[in-house]
XYZ file of C-alpha atoms in Angstrom:
358
model
C 17.927 36.610 -1.419
C 17.867 39.146 -4.062
C 14.520 37.580 -5.119
C 11.313 38.456 -4.129
C 8.507 35.957 -3.511
C 6.926 32.532 -4.898
C 4.212 32.932 -7.690
C 5.555 36.526 -9.481
C 9.335 36.337 -8.232
C 10.993 39.693 -8.633
C 15.086 39.418 -8.913
C 17.112 42.950 -8.495
C 20.605 43.158 -9.992
C 22.797 45.679 -9.980
C 24.716 48.569 -7.420
C 24.753 51.761 -7.087
C 27.175 52.536 -9.339
C 27.596 50.117 -11.904
C 26.965 50.632 -15.631
C 23.009 50.408 -14.528
C 20.391 48.493 -12.295
C 17.543 46.232 -13.157
C 15.113 43.387 -12.150
C 13.239 40.125 -13.766
C 9.780 39.697 -12.728
C 8.293 36.148 -13.040
C 4.630 34.776 -13.495
C 3.479 37.609 -14.425
C 0.032 36.859 -16.239
C 0.064 36.571 -20.260
C -1.797 38.992 -21.685
C -1.837 41.978 -19.167
C -1.014 45.568 -21.381
C 0.408 47.664 -18.463
C 0.622 50.438 -19.236
C 3.754 52.248 -18.496
C 3.031 56.050 -18.837
C 1.455 54.569 -15.543
C 4.795 52.467 -14.264
C 6.798 55.538 -15.353
C 4.953 58.506 -13.098
C 4.732 56.043 -10.710
C 8.937 55.642 -10.529
C 10.193 59.228 -11.158
C 8.134 59.718 -7.601
C 11.005 57.886 -6.100
C 13.553 59.635 -8.434
C 16.415 61.858 -7.607
C 16.985 65.350 -7.841
C 13.743 67.013 -8.208
C 12.866 68.456 -5.484
C 14.766 70.126 -2.135
C 14.287 67.174 0.460
C 15.610 65.270 -2.285
C 20.011 64.091 -3.200
C 20.652 67.116 -6.304
C 21.927 63.964 -7.745
C 19.979 63.674 -12.207
C 19.370 59.946 -13.309
C 15.735 59.895 -15.567
C 15.767 56.259 -14.546
C 13.514 55.000 -17.595
C 12.851 51.720 -17.650
C 14.491 49.889 -21.104
C 12.553 46.060 -21.504
C 14.121 43.568 -22.423
C 12.491 40.593 -23.011
C 8.611 39.769 -21.814
C 6.730 42.495 -23.491
C 6.100 42.192 -26.953
C 3.239 44.716 -28.772
C 2.170 46.302 -26.076
C 1.304 42.942 -23.528
C 2.785 40.615 -21.495
C 3.737 37.018 -23.505
C 4.526 34.687 -20.765
C 8.172 35.259 -20.496
C 9.799 37.253 -17.491
C 10.012 40.889 -17.988
C 13.593 42.159 -17.770
C 14.244 45.839 -17.359
C 17.239 47.700 -16.890
C 18.128 51.055 -15.953
C 20.878 53.084 -16.945
C 23.311 54.520 -13.922
C 24.383 58.206 -15.771
C 25.339 60.776 -13.315
C 28.108 58.675 -10.670
C 30.231 60.674 -8.793
C 32.022 57.570 -6.980
C 35.226 59.207 -6.642
C 33.128 60.969 -3.525
C 33.609 56.577 -1.554
C 36.789 56.163 -2.531
C 38.146 56.903 1.879
C 35.409 54.009 2.309
C 37.306 50.570 2.441
C 39.641 52.616 5.452
C 35.983 53.898 7.394
C 33.205 53.387 7.027
C 30.293 55.227 7.224
C 27.969 55.241 11.001
C 25.021 53.714 10.790
C 25.737 52.260 6.866
C 26.537 48.509 5.391
C 29.660 49.655 5.155
C 31.388 47.463 7.607
C 29.952 45.284 7.269
C 29.486 44.324 4.136
C 33.500 45.190 3.803
C 34.270 42.013 7.119
C 31.898 39.878 5.198
C 32.985 40.359 1.486
C 37.048 41.820 1.655
C 37.707 44.015 -0.733
C 35.617 43.048 -3.576
C 32.788 44.446 -1.512
C 31.749 47.404 -4.063
C 31.693 50.782 -1.754
C 30.940 53.525 -4.627
C 27.651 54.568 -3.026
C 26.838 51.797 -0.794
C 27.079 49.545 -3.775
C 23.973 46.793 -3.533
C 22.796 48.586 -0.672
C 22.086 51.615 -1.862
C 18.749 52.751 -1.961
C 19.686 52.895 -6.193
C 18.060 49.309 -5.856
C 14.908 50.806 -4.859
C 14.768 51.536 -8.868
C 13.362 48.297 -10.794
C 11.018 47.590 -7.019
C 8.847 49.949 -8.701
C 9.193 49.434 -12.311
C 8.178 45.846 -10.892
C 5.964 47.563 -7.861
C 4.112 49.609 -10.601
C 3.165 47.451 -13.100
C 1.154 44.825 -9.664
C -1.230 48.309 -8.439
C -1.945 47.493 -12.596
C -2.755 44.556 -12.309
C -4.402 44.887 -8.410
C -6.657 47.615 -9.931
C -7.444 44.847 -12.199
C -8.884 43.020 -8.826
C -10.220 45.833 -8.198
C -8.136 46.998 -5.404
C -6.554 49.531 -4.738
C -3.363 50.414 -3.188
C -1.555 54.114 -1.775
C 0.691 55.490 1.204
C 0.618 58.864 2.797
C 3.295 59.819 4.879
C 2.172 59.809 8.135
C 5.603 61.617 10.405
C 8.085 63.003 9.377
C 10.561 63.742 12.863
C 7.777 65.102 15.150
C 5.420 66.323 12.511
C 1.954 63.952 12.165
C -0.473 63.985 9.527
C -3.631 63.008 9.701
C -5.288 59.460 10.106
C -8.447 58.373 9.375
C -10.289 56.039 10.178
C -8.928 52.318 9.739
C -12.397 51.232 9.370
C -14.138 53.455 6.868
C -11.028 54.657 4.359
C -12.335 56.839 1.640
C -10.861 55.404 -1.522
C -10.765 58.788 -3.249
C -9.208 60.093 -0.582
C -6.308 57.541 -1.231
C -6.688 57.415 -5.087
C -5.706 61.509 -4.591
C -1.890 60.567 -2.699
C 0.059 58.901 -5.411
C -0.672 62.953 -7.762
C 0.277 65.416 -4.517
C 4.174 65.560 -4.802
C 3.788 65.897 -0.824
C 1.432 62.323 0.452
C -0.325 63.407 3.013
C -3.754 64.077 3.662
C -3.161 67.153 5.614
C -1.633 69.691 3.019
C -1.317 72.087 6.119
C 0.863 69.427 8.135
C 2.560 68.553 4.859
C 4.047 71.844 4.662
C 4.659 71.465 8.023
C 7.143 68.700 7.119
C 8.769 70.298 5.005
C 10.297 72.801 7.018
C 11.369 70.062 9.428
C 13.375 68.572 6.912
C 14.745 71.644 5.549
C 15.158 72.820 8.973
C 18.287 69.681 9.152
C 19.528 70.114 6.188
C 20.357 73.622 6.984
C 22.006 72.005 9.613
C 24.282 68.948 7.797
C 22.219 66.133 9.200
C 18.628 64.466 8.168
C 15.015 63.404 9.863
C 13.748 60.293 9.865
C 9.848 59.233 9.347
C 7.417 56.835 9.366
C 5.422 56.038 6.003
C 1.732 54.876 6.403
C 0.615 52.167 3.548
C -3.904 51.183 2.932
C -4.647 48.270 0.911
C -8.852 48.495 0.145
C -10.869 46.207 -1.320
C -8.621 42.597 -0.647
C -10.591 40.013 0.234
C -10.803 37.430 3.436
C -9.825 34.940 3.600
C -6.055 35.219 2.129
C -2.983 34.261 3.725
C -1.673 31.361 6.345
C -1.479 30.720 9.808
C 1.570 30.653 11.881
C 5.059 32.470 9.019
C 3.799 32.296 6.212
C 1.063 35.283 7.533
C 0.252 38.215 5.345
C 1.667 40.507 7.950
C 5.530 37.741 8.035
C 5.181 38.326 4.428
C 4.484 41.881 4.095
C 7.105 42.839 7.146
C 9.594 40.184 5.276
C 9.502 41.876 2.015
C 9.559 45.678 3.467
C 13.334 44.830 4.925
C 14.368 44.925 1.944
C 14.167 48.808 1.962
C 17.483 50.145 3.529
C 16.648 52.605 5.918
C 13.039 50.625 7.226
C 13.853 50.190 10.439
C 10.320 48.825 12.004
C 6.850 47.525 10.399
C 3.213 46.714 12.280
C -0.503 46.350 10.994
C -3.287 48.701 11.790
C -2.481 50.498 16.003
C 0.511 48.144 16.280
C 2.789 48.781 18.453
C 0.107 51.644 20.667
C -1.795 48.210 20.976
C 0.793 47.923 23.854
C -0.911 49.861 25.744
C -3.705 49.447 25.622
C -7.175 47.546 27.336
C -8.612 43.595 25.095
C -12.558 45.785 25.547
C -10.613 49.130 22.638
C -8.341 46.664 21.268
C -10.672 44.619 19.911
C -12.871 45.275 16.438
C -16.608 44.470 16.889
C -17.699 42.417 13.846
C -21.614 43.873 12.635
C -23.123 43.434 9.223
C -22.787 45.723 6.818
C -25.278 45.689 4.213
C -25.090 41.701 4.104
C -21.038 41.615 4.364
C -19.198 40.701 7.572
C -16.400 44.278 8.770
C -15.698 44.942 12.005
C -16.793 48.198 13.892
C -13.124 49.722 14.199
C -9.966 48.816 12.552
C -7.001 48.218 15.348
C -5.830 44.478 13.751
C -5.630 46.285 10.682
C -6.983 44.044 8.590
C -5.347 41.596 9.524
C -6.854 38.198 12.120
C -4.618 35.139 12.911
C -1.693 35.671 9.050
C -5.434 35.538 7.156
C -7.076 39.231 5.590
C -10.304 40.551 7.067
C -11.825 41.754 4.820
C -11.258 45.120 6.083
C -8.823 47.751 4.822
C -5.027 46.454 5.415
C -2.744 49.072 7.353
C 0.962 48.918 7.512
C 2.574 50.741 9.064
C 6.592 51.704 8.303
C 9.508 53.161 10.043
C 12.465 55.134 8.360
C 15.069 55.978 9.970
C 16.906 59.136 9.122
C 19.330 59.733 6.344
C 22.448 58.545 7.966
C 25.021 60.051 5.795
C 24.884 63.269 6.579
C 28.073 66.257 5.724
C 29.101 67.322 9.556
C 31.749 65.418 10.614
C 30.924 62.175 12.839
C 33.138 59.847 14.545
C 34.627 56.333 13.449
C 37.613 54.231 13.201
C 40.351 54.147 10.822
C 40.684 50.154 10.216
C 44.408 50.472 8.633
C 45.801 51.583 12.049
C 43.126 50.214 14.112
C 42.122 53.553 15.973
C 39.272 56.101 16.631
C 38.635 58.824 13.241
C 37.018 61.149 11.893
C 35.211 61.634 9.650
C 32.864 63.730 7.202
C 30.510 62.601 4.135
C 30.670 64.030 1.283
C 28.514 63.963 -2.817
C 25.205 63.934 -2.823
C 22.294 63.138 0.417
C 19.078 63.673 1.009
C 17.930 66.066 3.953
C 14.638 63.228 4.249
C 14.735 59.776 3.154
C 11.125 59.323 3.282
C 9.582 60.819 0.457
C 10.817 58.846 -1.655
C 10.944 55.943 -0.177
C 6.707 56.052 -0.375
C 6.103 54.448 -3.974
C 8.952 52.194 -2.730
C 6.603 50.740 -0.026
C 3.236 50.871 -2.265
C 6.257 49.136 -4.657
C 7.061 46.294 -1.706
C 3.441 46.270 -0.913
C 2.086 45.052 -3.536
C 4.019 42.895 -5.759
C 3.717 41.099 -2.440
C 0.174 41.116 -2.016
C -0.539 39.671 -5.408
C 1.702 37.324 -5.023
C -0.157 35.929 -1.945
C -2.895 36.462 -3.840
C -1.653 34.440 -7.165
C -0.946 31.888 -4.372
C -4.542 32.367 -3.601
């Protein structure tokens, strides 16, 4: 249940307040020389304590590679890495066995694991476990680049504020390549400023906001994927739902297709420079579970941070009665900005896995 992939397998381990978290990556090709400075920079985009929309918890997220890389190159053995946790406030969570937090995994995990459940910081259900995913994804992105594939995501929405939406059939590679270098990855900086104001307003009101992340993949060849249950959408959706706080995954036009006619939603085929393309890309680059050669467009809905400092209603499990709850600790008023590289990482790992199978 903690392993992603078939040919490229990534197993994540640890808990939020354990001494360390990490992952084991099996299936990387030998002889790959990753740029570890780029991997660290990619992980830094997810790390906490860097800005006003992030939890003040300080973690360097410095990866320690234990195996699989020798003299700067993968050697064919599994790549194992750890990240040592250093800024835990475990006492903030001492009462949660009795009064579970709304919209967290506390209650379900207590029922499943009983007294063995590590409640500190959400244990194995914490977003902290996405740090090793970003390490693995940072490697996968570099391997995809070697195949001529560009992958990047933007913040498509925060609460009721939307970023500009590019033409899904005509996405400029240079626009995508500029996104990871932005502290707030949006196409419209004006929309990004309004998003930041929405996050700050929620923080001031001791509340939180959610949003949507849209990931693009350019350069994928046609013909990758399988019909029915092995489709590109199936594999990506299953993987992306492993990211804590993800509440929905769609492709291309997504749920808006339900309100369209076929004449508007269909993507007409055209010949461009000797290649088969489509004039529009409502399908998001996938037909019948198989890539069409058009840009892959994945939309990921992220819920508001469930840990808010406003008083909430819960139950007292020992007394078997309703009870008030005020959550203490350090939490993001909005998860979305830090989740952008996580969505990129999981998308990259899944696509690379499918390409290795293909």
